[in-house]
Short mmCIF file of C-alpha atoms in Angstrom, two decimals:
data_model
loop_
_atom_site.label_atom_id
_atom_site.label_comp_id
_atom_site.label_asym_id
_atom_site.label_seq_id
_atom_site.Cartn_x
_atom_site.Cartn_y
_atom_site.Cartn_z
CA UNK X 27 0.24 -0.11 0.55
CA UNK X 28 1.32 3.40 -1.13
CA UNK X 29 0.88 5.53 1.99
CA UNK X 30 1.56 9.35 1.27
CA UNK X 31 1.28 12.06 4.23
CA UNK X 32 0.05 15.04 3.57
CA UNK X 33 -0.37 17.96 5.87
CA UNK X 34 -1.03 20.92 3.57
CA UNK X 35 -4.83 20.93 1.70
CA UNK X 36 -3.05 23.18 -1.72
CA UNK X 37 -1.08 19.98 -2.28
CA UNK X 38 -1.56 19.54 -5.76
CA UNK X 39 -1.57 16.09 -5.47
CA UNK X 40 -4.79 16.26 -3.62
CA UNK X 41 -5.93 18.07 -6.26
CA UNK X 42 -8.96 15.78 -7.51
CA UNK X 43 -11.13 16.42 -3.94
CA UNK X 44 -11.30 20.12 -4.12
CA UNK X 45 -14.43 21.96 -2.69
CA UNK X 46 -16.77 18.66 -3.27
CA UNK X 47 -20.22 20.78 -2.52
CA UNK X 48 -19.05 23.79 -5.54
CA UNK X 49 -21.25 21.40 -8.55
CA UNK X 50 -19.90 23.20 -11.68
CA UNK X 51 -16.52 23.44 -10.74
CA UNK X 52 -16.20 19.40 -9.94
CA UNK X 53 -18.22 18.90 -12.79
CA UNK X 54 -16.11 20.86 -15.71
CA UNK X 55 -13.29 18.95 -13.66
CA UNK X 56 -14.60 15.69 -13.41
CA UNK X 57 -15.00 15.95 -17.14
CA UNK X 58 -11.62 16.99 -17.54
CA UNK X 59 -9.97 14.17 -16.28
CA UNK X 60 -12.45 11.47 -16.37
CA UNK X 61 -12.93 11.02 -12.95
CA UNK X 62 -16.02 10.28 -10.54
CA UNK X 63 -15.81 10.19 -6.36
CA UNK X 64 -17.14 7.43 -4.41
CA UNK X 65 -17.48 8.01 -0.69
CA UNK X 66 -17.61 6.34 2.50
CA UNK X 67 -16.43 2.75 2.68
CA UNK X 68 -19.38 0.99 1.79
CA UNK X 69 -19.01 2.32 -1.89
CA UNK X 70 -15.87 2.34 -2.75
CA UNK X 71 -15.59 -1.02 -2.25
CA UNK X 72 -18.68 -1.39 -4.26
CA UNK X 73 -17.12 0.43 -7.57
CA UNK X 74 -13.61 -1.72 -6.53
CA UNK X 75 -16.45 -5.44 -6.86
CA UNK X 76 -16.66 -3.34 -10.29
CA UNK X 77 -13.48 -2.63 -11.88
CA UNK X 78 -13.29 0.41 -11.90
CA UNK X 79 -9.98 1.95 -11.25
CA UNK X 80 -8.98 4.07 -8.40
CA UNK X 81 -6.97 7.02 -9.38
CA UNK X 82 -6.16 7.57 -5.81
CA UNK X 83 -7.82 7.56 -2.08
CA UNK X 84 -8.21 9.80 0.30
CA UNK X 85 -8.22 8.71 4.05
CA UNK X 86 -8.54 11.28 7.63
CA UNK X 87 -5.87 9.93 10.03
CA UNK X 88 -8.96 8.53 12.07
CA UNK X 89 -9.85 6.00 9.42
CA UNK X 90 -5.88 5.52 7.74
CA UNK X 91 -6.66 1.91 8.70
CA UNK X 92 -9.73 1.77 6.43
CA UNK X 93 -10.07 -0.46 3.04
CA UNK X 94 -6.94 -1.74 4.46
CA UNK X 95 -7.66 -5.59 2.99
CA UNK X 96 -8.68 -4.05 -0.54
CA UNK X 97 -5.71 -1.41 -0.82
CA UNK X 98 -3.16 -3.29 -0.12
CA UNK X 99 -3.46 -4.31 -3.75
CA UNK X 100 -3.59 -1.51 -5.02
CA UNK X 101 -1.48 0.86 -7.27
CA UNK X 102 -3.48 3.85 -6.60
CA UNK X 103 -1.51 6.90 -3.73
CA UNK X 104 -3.74 6.92 -0.65
CA UNK X 105 -3.10 10.22 0.46
CA UNK X 106 -3.78 10.59 4.18
CA UNK X 107 -5.01 13.58 5.61
CA UNK X 108 -5.97 15.70 9.52
CA UNK X 109 -9.15 16.03 9.70
CA UNK X 110 -9.32 20.01 9.62
CA UNK X 111 -6.81 19.57 6.30
CA UNK X 112 -9.94 16.58 4.56
CA UNK X 113 -12.60 20.04 5.16
CA UNK X 114 -10.94 22.40 3.62
CA UNK X 115 -10.27 20.35 1.32
CA UNK X 116 -13.03 19.45 0.75
CA UNK X 117 -15.56 22.02 1.66
CA UNK X 118 -16.89 19.77 4.17
CA UNK X 119 -16.54 18.19 7.42
CA UNK X 120 -15.85 14.29 5.44
CA UNK X 121 -17.16 12.25 8.82
CA UNK X 122 -17.33 9.34 6.95
CA UNK X 123 -12.94 9.71 6.60
CA UNK X 124 -12.60 8.24 3.64
CA UNK X 125 -12.68 8.82 -0.66
CA UNK X 126 -11.69 7.66 -3.27
CA UNK X 127 -11.45 8.67 -6.76
CA UNK X 128 -11.79 7.00 -9.57
CA UNK X 129 -11.32 7.06 -13.39
CA UNK X 130 -14.06 7.15 -15.92
CA UNK X 131 -14.54 4.42 -18.31
CA UNK X 132 -16.24 4.40 -21.38
CA UNK X 133 -20.22 4.29 -21.87
CA UNK X 134 -21.22 1.62 -23.61
CA UNK X 135 -23.09 1.57 -26.58
CA UNK X 136 -26.29 1.41 -27.02
CA UNK X 137 -26.93 -2.03 -28.58
CA UNK X 138 -24.57 -3.88 -26.00
CA UNK X 139 -26.63 -2.16 -23.10
CA UNK X 140 -30.18 -3.29 -24.40
CA UNK X 141 -28.84 -7.44 -25.63
CA UNK X 142 -30.46 -9.56 -23.79
CA UNK X 143 -32.60 -6.53 -21.76
CA UNK X 144 -35.70 -7.13 -20.87
CA UNK X 145 -37.15 -3.93 -19.58
CA UNK X 146 -35.64 -0.67 -19.36
CA UNK X 147 -35.96 2.44 -17.51
CA UNK X 148 -35.04 5.61 -20.05
CA UNK X 149 -34.52 8.98 -18.07
CA UNK X 150 -35.41 12.38 -20.15
CA UNK X 151 -33.54 15.41 -17.90
CA UNK X 152 -34.10 14.71 -14.32
CA UNK X 153 -32.10 17.59 -13.07
CA UNK X 154 -31.31 16.57 -9.72
CA UNK X 155 -28.30 14.18 -9.29
CA UNK X 156 -30.34 12.81 -5.85
CA UNK X 157 -33.52 12.21 -7.78
CA UNK X 158 -31.04 10.14 -10.96
CA UNK X 159 -29.05 7.95 -7.49
CA UNK X 160 -32.49 7.60 -6.07
CA UNK X 161 -33.79 6.00 -9.29
CA UNK X 162 -30.72 4.19 -10.16
CA UNK X 163 -31.25 2.65 -6.16
CA UNK X 164 -34.88 1.06 -6.77
CA UNK X 165 -34.25 0.41 -10.97
CA UNK X 166 -31.08 -2.13 -9.01
CA UNK X 167 -33.52 -3.90 -6.16
CA UNK X 168 -36.33 -4.52 -8.15
CA UNK X 169 -34.11 -5.72 -11.29
CA UNK X 170 -34.88 -3.77 -14.19
CA UNK X 171 -32.47 -4.21 -16.75
CA UNK X 172 -30.77 -1.48 -18.07
CA UNK X 173 -31.03 2.43 -17.50
CA UNK X 174 -30.46 5.19 -20.35
CA UNK X 175 -29.97 9.05 -20.24
CA UNK X 176 -31.14 11.08 -23.34
CA UNK X 177 -28.55 12.86 -23.53
CA UNK X 178 -29.31 16.49 -20.52
CA UNK X 179 -29.89 13.99 -17.73
CA UNK X 180 -27.80 14.19 -15.00
CA UNK X 181 -24.77 12.30 -14.83
CA UNK X 182 -25.35 8.69 -12.18
CA UNK X 183 -21.09 9.45 -11.42
CA UNK X 184 -21.88 12.11 -9.36
CA UNK X 185 -19.97 12.18 -5.51
CA UNK X 186 -24.57 12.79 -4.90
CA UNK X 187 -26.07 10.87 -7.21
CA UNK X 188 -23.26 7.81 -6.70
CA UNK X 189 -23.84 7.79 -2.91
CA UNK X 190 -28.06 7.81 -3.17
CA UNK X 191 -28.02 5.15 -4.85
CA UNK X 192 -25.50 3.06 -2.84
CA UNK X 193 -23.48 2.34 -5.94
CA UNK X 194 -26.65 1.04 -7.87
CA UNK X 195 -24.49 3.28 -10.75
CA UNK X 196 -21.75 0.80 -10.63
CA UNK X 197 -23.89 -2.58 -11.25
CA UNK X 198 -26.50 -1.04 -13.50
CA UNK X 199 -25.55 -1.49 -17.08
CA UNK X 200 -26.11 2.15 -18.71
CA UNK X 201 -25.82 4.60 -21.08
CA UNK X 202 -26.64 7.88 -22.62
CA UNK X 203 -28.39 8.52 -26.11
CA UNK X 204 -26.44 10.96 -28.18
CA UNK X 205 -29.23 12.43 -29.47
CA UNK X 206 -32.56 13.67 -28.33
CA UNK X 207 -34.74 14.18 -31.07
CA UNK X 208 -34.99 10.78 -32.33
CA UNK X 209 -33.10 8.69 -29.63
CA UNK X 210 -36.24 6.88 -29.49
CA UNK X 211 -36.28 5.02 -32.44
CA UNK X 212 -33.27 3.44 -30.87
CA UNK X 213 -34.68 1.94 -28.86
CA UNK X 214 -37.72 1.09 -31.03
CA UNK X 215 -35.57 -0.58 -33.19
CA UNK X 216 -34.49 -3.17 -30.60
CA UNK X 217 -38.24 -4.03 -30.52
CA UNK X 218 -38.99 -2.87 -27.26
CA UNK X 219 -42.16 -0.84 -26.23
CA UNK X 220 -41.93 2.63 -24.96
CA UNK X 221 -44.07 3.98 -22.36
CA UNK X 222 -43.86 7.01 -21.87
CA UNK X 223 -45.46 7.44 -17.82
CA UNK X 224 -47.40 10.78 -17.64
CA UNK X 225 -49.26 11.91 -15.17
CA UNK X 226 -52.28 13.68 -17.68
CA UNK X 227 -55.20 12.70 -18.79
CA UNK X 228 -55.73 9.93 -21.39
CA UNK X 229 -52.71 8.10 -20.07
CA UNK X 230 -54.06 4.77 -18.86
CA UNK X 231 -52.80 2.16 -15.52
CA UNK X 232 -49.23 0.48 -16.30
CA UNK X 233 -50.69 -2.05 -15.16
CA UNK X 234 -53.03 -2.21 -17.90
CA UNK X 235 -50.97 -1.29 -20.43
CA UNK X 236 -48.43 -4.36 -19.19
CA UNK X 237 -51.58 -6.60 -19.36
CA UNK X 238 -51.53 -6.53 -23.13
CA UNK X 239 -48.44 -7.12 -23.85
CA UNK X 240 -47.18 -10.82 -24.63
CA UNK X 241 -44.77 -12.69 -21.70
CA UNK X 242 -42.10 -11.85 -23.56
CA UNK X 243 -42.56 -8.36 -24.55
CA UNK X 244 -39.64 -5.63 -23.84
CA UNK X 245 -41.17 -2.53 -22.07
CA UNK X 246 -38.78 0.87 -21.80
CA UNK X 247 -40.44 2.86 -19.03
CA UNK X 248 -39.86 6.47 -20.26
CA UNK X 249 -39.86 8.88 -16.95
CA UNK X 250 -39.73 13.02 -17.46
CA UNK X 251 -38.07 15.64 -15.74
CA UNK X 252 -39.37 16.75 -11.71
CA UNK X 253 -41.00 19.58 -12.96
CA UNK X 254 -42.70 19.10 -16.29
CA UNK X 255 -42.54 15.75 -16.93
CA UNK X 256 -42.24 14.12 -20.36
CA UNK X 257 -41.26 16.81 -23.24
CA UNK X 258 -43.78 16.86 -25.58
CA UNK X 259 -41.91 15.30 -28.46
CA UNK X 260 -41.17 11.97 -25.90
CA UNK X 261 -44.77 11.79 -25.61
CA UNK X 262 -45.86 12.18 -28.52
CA UNK X 263 -42.85 9.26 -29.88
CA UNK X 264 -44.71 6.55 -26.71
CA UNK X 265 -46.42 3.69 -27.68
CA UNK X 266 -48.64 4.73 -24.64
CA UNK X 267 -49.28 6.68 -22.13
CA UNK X 268 -49.24 5.02 -18.66
CA UNK X 269 -49.72 6.03 -15.49
CA UNK X 270 -50.31 5.18 -11.26
CA UNK X 271 -53.47 5.67 -10.21
CA UNK X 272 -53.89 8.27 -8.30
CA UNK X 273 -56.78 8.64 -4.89
CA UNK X 274 -59.33 11.97 -6.22
CA UNK X 275 -57.65 14.15 -3.06
CA UNK X 276 -55.32 17.34 -3.25
CA UNK X 277 -52.84 15.47 -4.24
CA UNK X 278 -52.34 14.62 -7.95
CA UNK X 279 -49.05 13.37 -9.16
CA UNK X 280 -45.55 11.28 -7.08
CA UNK X 281 -42.34 12.61 -6.49
CA UNK X 282 -40.56 11.29 -9.10
CA UNK X 283 -38.56 9.04 -7.61
CA UNK X 284 -41.67 7.83 -5.29
CA UNK X 285 -43.17 7.12 -9.17
CA UNK X 286 -39.97 4.68 -10.85
CA UNK X 287 -40.14 3.14 -7.81
CA UNK X 288 -44.01 1.66 -8.18
CA UNK X 289 -43.08 1.49 -11.95
CA UNK X 290 -40.27 -0.50 -11.52
CA UNK X 291 -41.81 -2.87 -9.63
CA UNK X 292 -44.64 -2.88 -12.20
CA UNK X 293 -42.64 -3.72 -14.73
CA UNK X 294 -40.45 -6.57 -13.20
CA UNK X 295 -43.44 -9.14 -12.15
CA UNK X 296 -44.80 -9.65 -15.31
CA UNK K 26 -55.88 42.74 4.11
CA UNK K 27 -54.32 43.24 6.93
CA UNK K 28 -50.69 44.25 5.18
CA UNK K 29 -47.61 45.61 7.37
CA UNK K 30 -44.25 46.57 5.77
CA UNK K 31 -41.76 45.83 8.44
CA UNK K 32 -38.03 47.88 7.62
CA UNK K 33 -35.87 45.87 10.62
CA UNK K 34 -35.09 42.01 10.14
CA UNK K 35 -34.87 42.27 14.44
CA UNK K 36 -38.55 43.43 14.61
CA UNK K 37 -39.87 41.09 16.66
CA UNK K 38 -43.30 40.88 14.82
CA UNK K 39 -41.34 38.97 12.36
CA UNK K 40 -39.97 37.15 15.40
CA UNK K 41 -41.91 33.39 14.19
CA UNK K 42 -40.06 33.47 10.58
CA UNK K 43 -35.87 33.29 12.30
CA UNK K 44 -33.35 31.29 11.38
CA UNK K 45 -35.67 28.49 9.31
CA UNK K 46 -32.75 26.04 8.88
CA UNK K 47 -31.96 26.66 12.25
CA UNK K 48 -33.57 22.53 13.59
CA UNK K 49 -33.02 22.65 17.21
CA UNK K 50 -34.64 25.91 17.42
CA UNK K 51 -37.19 26.14 14.94
CA UNK K 52 -38.55 23.02 16.66
CA UNK K 53 -37.78 24.65 20.52
CA UNK K 54 -39.78 27.62 18.95
CA UNK K 55 -42.46 25.85 17.46
CA UNK K 56 -43.43 23.85 20.07
CA UNK K 57 -43.89 26.26 22.63
CA UNK K 58 -45.72 28.92 20.59
CA UNK K 59 -47.54 26.21 18.88
CA UNK K 60 -46.93 26.49 14.80
CA UNK K 61 -45.62 25.28 12.52
CA UNK K 62 -44.35 26.87 8.67
CA UNK K 63 -45.94 27.13 5.17
CA UNK K 64 -43.25 27.76 2.37
CA UNK K 65 -44.63 29.14 -1.00
CA UNK K 66 -47.59 29.92 -2.89
CA UNK K 67 -49.12 27.24 -2.86
CA UNK K 68 -48.41 25.48 0.07
CA UNK K 69 -50.05 28.05 1.25
CA UNK K 70 -53.29 28.37 0.13
CA UNK K 71 -53.55 24.17 0.53
CA UNK K 72 -53.18 24.85 4.68
CA UNK K 73 -55.83 27.50 3.98
CA UNK K 74 -57.99 25.17 1.85
CA UNK K 75 -57.09 22.68 4.92
CA UNK K 76 -59.11 25.33 7.79
CA UNK K 77 -55.81 26.07 9.53
CA UNK K 78 -55.47 29.71 10.45
CA UNK K 79 -52.61 31.61 10.13
CA UNK K 80 -51.12 34.16 12.46
CA UNK K 81 -49.25 35.49 10.28
CA UNK K 82 -48.00 36.13 6.27
CA UNK K 83 -44.55 36.80 5.27
CA UNK K 84 -44.00 38.49 2.13
CA UNK K 85 -40.79 40.13 0.16
CA UNK K 86 -41.72 43.20 -1.75
CA UNK K 87 -41.00 41.17 -5.14
CA UNK K 88 -44.43 39.20 -3.79
CA UNK K 89 -46.59 41.29 -2.37
CA UNK K 90 -49.27 40.93 -4.25
CA UNK K 91 -49.04 36.72 -3.74
CA UNK K 92 -51.98 35.87 -2.38
CA UNK K 93 -54.46 39.10 -2.12
CA UNK K 94 -57.48 36.58 -3.72
CA UNK K 95 -57.52 34.38 -0.46
CA UNK K 96 -55.37 37.22 2.48
CA UNK K 97 -58.13 39.67 1.85
CA UNK K 98 -60.70 37.81 3.11
CA UNK K 99 -58.18 36.99 6.89
CA UNK K 100 -57.44 39.15 9.67
CA UNK K 101 -53.51 37.18 10.10
CA UNK K 102 -50.88 40.72 9.68
CA UNK K 103 -49.27 40.31 6.95
CA UNK K 104 -45.33 41.31 6.60
CA UNK K 105 -43.32 43.02 3.69
CA UNK K 106 -40.17 43.22 3.61
CA UNK K 107 -37.37 43.94 1.66
CA UNK K 108 -35.37 40.94 -0.20
CA UNK K 109 -32.48 40.59 2.35
CA UNK K 110 -34.55 41.84 5.21
CA UNK K 111 -35.71 38.33 4.04
CA UNK K 112 -32.82 36.22 3.78
CA UNK K 113 -31.46 37.50 6.66
CA UNK K 114 -34.64 37.34 8.83
CA UNK K 115 -34.41 33.12 8.60
CA UNK K 116 -31.57 32.28 6.87
CA UNK K 117 -31.21 32.01 3.06
CA UNK K 118 -32.55 33.59 0.02
CA UNK K 119 -36.33 32.86 0.15
CA UNK K 120 -36.42 33.10 -3.86
CA UNK K 121 -40.57 31.46 -3.62
CA UNK K 122 -40.84 35.37 -1.63
CA UNK K 123 -43.85 33.61 0.61
CA UNK K 124 -44.04 32.23 3.97
CA UNK K 125 -46.88 31.77 6.18
CA UNK K 126 -47.53 30.78 10.21
CA UNK K 127 -50.16 28.54 11.65
CA UNK K 128 -51.40 27.80 14.44
CA UNK K 129 -51.07 23.87 14.45
CA UNK K 130 -54.50 22.61 15.73
CA UNK K 131 -54.57 18.82 18.67
CA UNK K 132 -53.67 16.18 17.20
CA UNK K 133 -57.18 13.68 17.21
CA UNK K 134 -57.02 11.36 18.81
CA UNK K 135 -56.50 7.78 17.69
CA UNK K 136 -59.96 6.84 17.40
CA UNK K 137 -61.17 8.74 15.28
CA UNK K 138 -57.99 8.84 12.89
CA UNK K 139 -58.38 4.92 12.15
CA UNK K 140 -63.04 5.22 12.28
CA UNK K 141 -63.60 4.47 8.34
CA UNK K 142 -60.08 3.41 7.77
CA UNK K 143 -58.83 1.04 5.99
CA UNK K 144 -55.13 1.25 4.83
CA UNK K 145 -52.97 2.83 7.38
CA UNK K 146 -49.25 3.55 7.61
CA UNK K 147 -47.93 3.76 10.54
CA UNK K 148 -44.20 5.20 11.05
CA UNK K 149 -42.05 4.35 13.71
CA UNK K 150 -38.75 6.65 13.90
CA UNK K 151 -38.30 7.68 10.71
CA UNK K 152 -36.26 10.67 11.96
CA UNK K 153 -35.88 12.65 8.15
CA UNK K 154 -38.45 15.16 7.56
CA UNK K 155 -37.99 14.84 4.43
CA UNK K 156 -38.33 11.19 4.50
CA UNK K 157 -41.04 11.97 6.40
CA UNK K 158 -42.98 14.65 3.74
CA UNK K 159 -42.59 11.86 0.94
CA UNK K 160 -44.03 9.33 2.72
CA UNK K 161 -47.34 11.19 3.53
CA UNK K 162 -46.23 12.82 -0.01
CA UNK K 163 -46.55 9.04 -2.32
CA UNK K 164 -50.02 7.75 0.46
CA UNK K 165 -52.54 10.50 0.23
CA UNK K 166 -51.86 10.45 -3.74
CA UNK K 167 -52.37 6.53 -3.74
CA UNK K 168 -54.78 6.40 -2.31
CA UNK K 169 -54.67 5.62 1.92
CA UNK K 170 -56.50 6.78 4.67
CA UNK K 171 -54.25 7.95 7.24
CA UNK K 172 -50.38 7.68 8.70
CA UNK K 173 -50.09 6.96 13.03
CA UNK K 174 -46.45 8.00 13.81
CA UNK K 175 -44.87 6.59 16.99
CA UNK K 176 -44.08 9.30 19.38
CA UNK K 177 -40.21 9.84 18.73
CA UNK K 178 -41.09 9.54 15.15
CA UNK K 179 -39.99 13.34 13.02
CA UNK K 180 -42.75 15.43 12.34
CA UNK K 181 -44.93 15.88 9.89
CA UNK K 182 -45.65 19.60 10.34
CA UNK K 183 -41.81 20.17 9.86
CA UNK K 184 -41.08 22.88 7.86
CA UNK K 185 -39.37 20.85 4.99
CA UNK K 186 -41.91 18.14 5.87
CA UNK K 187 -44.88 20.24 4.85
CA UNK K 188 -42.60 21.21 1.65
CA UNK K 189 -42.60 17.82 0.28
CA UNK K 190 -45.33 16.84 0.75
CA UNK K 191 -46.86 19.77 -0.89
CA UNK K 192 -48.91 20.26 1.32
CA UNK K 193 -50.45 16.15 1.64
CA UNK K 194 -49.90 16.72 5.54
CA UNK K 195 -52.96 19.10 5.96
CA UNK K 196 -54.86 17.00 4.38
CA UNK K 197 -54.44 13.21 5.17
CA UNK K 198 -56.27 12.75 8.79
CA UNK K 199 -52.53 11.87 11.27
CA UNK K 200 -51.36 11.62 14.09
CA UNK K 201 -49.53 9.94 17.07
CA UNK K 202 -48.95 7.63 19.47
CA UNK K 203 -48.74 8.74 22.90
CA UNK K 204 -47.34 4.84 24.45
CA UNK K 205 -43.77 3.29 21.69
CA UNK K 206 -43.91 0.16 23.80
CA UNK K 207 -47.81 -1.38 24.09
CA UNK K 208 -48.76 1.54 21.00
CA UNK K 209 -49.89 -1.38 18.48
CA UNK K 210 -52.40 -3.14 20.62
CA UNK K 211 -54.54 0.05 20.19
CA UNK K 212 -54.22 -0.83 16.57
CA UNK K 213 -54.84 -4.28 16.63
CA UNK K 214 -57.28 -4.10 18.60
CA UNK K 215 -59.20 -2.36 16.11
CA UNK K 216 -59.07 -5.14 14.36
CA UNK K 217 -56.12 -3.90 11.73
CA UNK K 218 -53.32 -7.17 10.79
CA UNK K 219 -50.61 -5.19 11.03
CA UNK K 220 -47.77 -6.23 8.33
CA UNK K 221 -43.98 -5.33 9.00
CA UNK K 222 -42.22 -4.39 6.38
CA UNK K 223 -38.74 -5.54 6.47
CA UNK K 224 -36.34 -6.50 3.72
CA UNK K 225 -35.16 -9.89 6.89
CA UNK K 226 -34.68 -13.15 5.90
CA UNK K 227 -38.83 -14.92 6.57
CA UNK K 228 -40.82 -12.11 5.24
CA UNK K 229 -43.67 -13.17 2.58
CA UNK K 230 -43.76 -11.08 -0.44
CA UNK K 231 -46.09 -8.48 0.35
CA UNK K 232 -48.33 -9.17 -2.07
CA UNK K 233 -48.82 -12.71 -0.89
CA UNK K 234 -49.99 -11.30 2.63
CA UNK K 235 -52.57 -9.51 0.99
CA UNK K 236 -53.48 -11.89 -1.42
CA UNK K 237 -54.54 -14.32 1.99
CA UNK K 238 -56.67 -11.57 3.33
CA UNK K 239 -60.45 -10.86 3.51
CA UNK K 240 -61.57 -8.25 0.85
CA UNK K 241 -62.49 -5.90 3.46
CA UNK K 242 -59.88 -6.79 5.35
CA UNK K 243 -57.53 -3.65 7.42
CA UNK K 244 -54.41 -3.62 6.97
CA UNK K 245 -51.97 -1.54 9.38
CA UNK K 246 -48.67 -1.15 7.23
CA UNK K 247 -45.61 -0.75 9.60
CA UNK K 248 -41.71 1.35 8.54
CA UNK K 249 -39.09 1.62 10.30
CA UNK K 250 -36.21 4.23 11.20
CA UNK K 251 -34.17 4.99 7.57
CA UNK K 252 -31.05 2.46 8.49
CA UNK K 253 -32.35 -0.13 10.97
CA UNK K 254 -35.62 -0.14 10.72
CA UNK K 255 -38.29 -1.56 12.41
CA UNK K 256 -37.24 -2.09 16.18
CA UNK K 257 -37.24 -5.89 17.12
CA UNK K 258 -40.99 -4.68 19.33
CA UNK K 259 -42.16 -3.64 16.66
CA UNK K 260 -41.40 -7.06 14.66
CA UNK K 261 -42.72 -9.13 17.23
CA UNK K 262 -46.09 -7.88 17.60
CA UNK K 263 -46.70 -8.00 14.34
CA UNK K 264 -49.14 -10.09 12.49
CA UNK K 265 -46.89 -10.85 9.22
CA UNK K 266 -43.34 -9.81 8.03
CA UNK K 267 -43.53 -8.77 4.58
CA UNK K 268 -41.59 -7.38 2.03
CA UNK K 269 -40.54 -6.38 -1.30
CA UNK K 270 -39.15 -8.28 -3.35
CA UNK K 271 -35.52 -7.47 -4.94
CA UNK K 272 -33.11 -8.96 -7.67
CA UNK K 273 -30.55 -10.66 -6.67
CA UNK K 274 -27.80 -8.09 -7.13
CA UNK K 275 -25.61 -5.98 -5.27
CA UNK K 276 -28.00 -3.93 -3.87
CA UNK K 277 -29.39 -5.67 -1.01
CA UNK K 278 -32.97 -2.98 0.14
CA UNK K 279 -35.02 0.04 -1.09
CA UNK K 280 -34.86 3.69 0.08
CA UNK K 281 -37.13 4.37 3.13
CA UNK K 282 -39.11 6.37 1.13
CA UNK K 283 -38.95 4.29 -2.46
CA UNK K 284 -40.15 0.86 0.05
CA UNK K 285 -42.92 3.23 1.47
CA UNK K 286 -44.22 3.73 -2.76
CA UNK K 287 -44.82 0.68 -3.47
CA UNK K 288 -46.63 -1.11 -0.62
CA UNK K 289 -48.86 2.24 -0.82
CA UNK K 290 -49.42 1.10 -3.87
CA UNK K 291 -49.57 -2.29 -3.15
CA UNK K 292 -52.31 -2.74 -0.32
CA UNK K 293 -54.54 0.51 -2.67
CA UNK K 294 -55.28 -2.25 -5.48
CA UNK K 295 -56.65 -4.63 -3.23
#
């Protein structure tokens, strides 16, 4: 294990870890260097188990023995810093005591992600990393085969999404469409029936839409952005508009993570 | 409409609105004065529609005309403050521009909440206000009849819970058990079958547990705290342990709001 004590938060070697709460800075830094961050022992272990290669690991002095079993086998440097150095560096109290910077991998081709998949979730423009992470966690837990992201959907490997997903972003196959306007055609071309989830009038209960389908049908569930839902383009492209039945109350819709969880549950039990 | 311009953040009349992000201060202040906060026009309207009585309303100058249609009929003072005064007062940028302080009402008796209810959710010790709010929103939207809170469950009328629930906390009947240890007996006494949701081995799929039940059966779904789930006491007290089936992957459970949404969905379709 290559352990290096670093006394100074401005040390160049710690550059991957600066200002983790500064979303704009982090987005450009992570894109530029092709890296992502994993936080906490459990999530770091999951990234390693999924075959991601670490650039480096950062441990606070209190947790310097953490992860020793897996770090022994790695070449990546392990930086050990004092708690106050960690806080100055990342911008908050690093109470979990462990961070790691990993190399991203190129996203797989859509065709590879869809091969063999029967139930797929497609996220149009979810903007909130917490929601993206929560949807990955539910989808992976319930048994969805893959997730496809529209070009502007938030990054599932952003720190907050990784954390909320509990590392499900490492194991659940996913990729990103290059084209928003015509992107769904590629799914349809692979034989997927496109189900647009929307509370708008004219949609049918999801369970009904699925009851009509052949037992080996391939389904892609389309989920739209938090505020406005799916774009009219994608709604038009869908084969069916489906909804989760609501009670007649003052609440007219579910939040996107609750809706996604229910829809994934319904999708996998067929 | 009783509009009062207040130039000074330290004005006594604004005392209800101080430091909204200081959880400990707010908890004691709100308990002491029997108040809760509603944020944003939509949520304030829902509180009014549900019959809650405002103590006062706070608008920023940019939004001073907001809510005029409903405020005209009220006696409560409407304080108008400059944006920077609002920010100094509440502790963040009040971009929604509208806050209201409401009188709490005494919680109803358990018996009244359960009367006529067939599907009830019981929250043991959910600690996170966001989760409590999300569960209320899903439960209300899907058609759950009532929510019962254990003595230590987080407060559904706390600002963050109110906001995340989109005001569902105002319309969905709920109350709090006084006794944790023996509290479930009161539900059982009313004929409720107690279903403990837990991913632990030995639980049966929720759908199976419900398929066995009489069509007019009354069900209470027990949900435990975010980290550790239900207490062993409540698990023992339950009539059945139920789970949401998980795929064999690296993800071993759902987060509590996703699990609650799916369980409520399953409960209301019987």
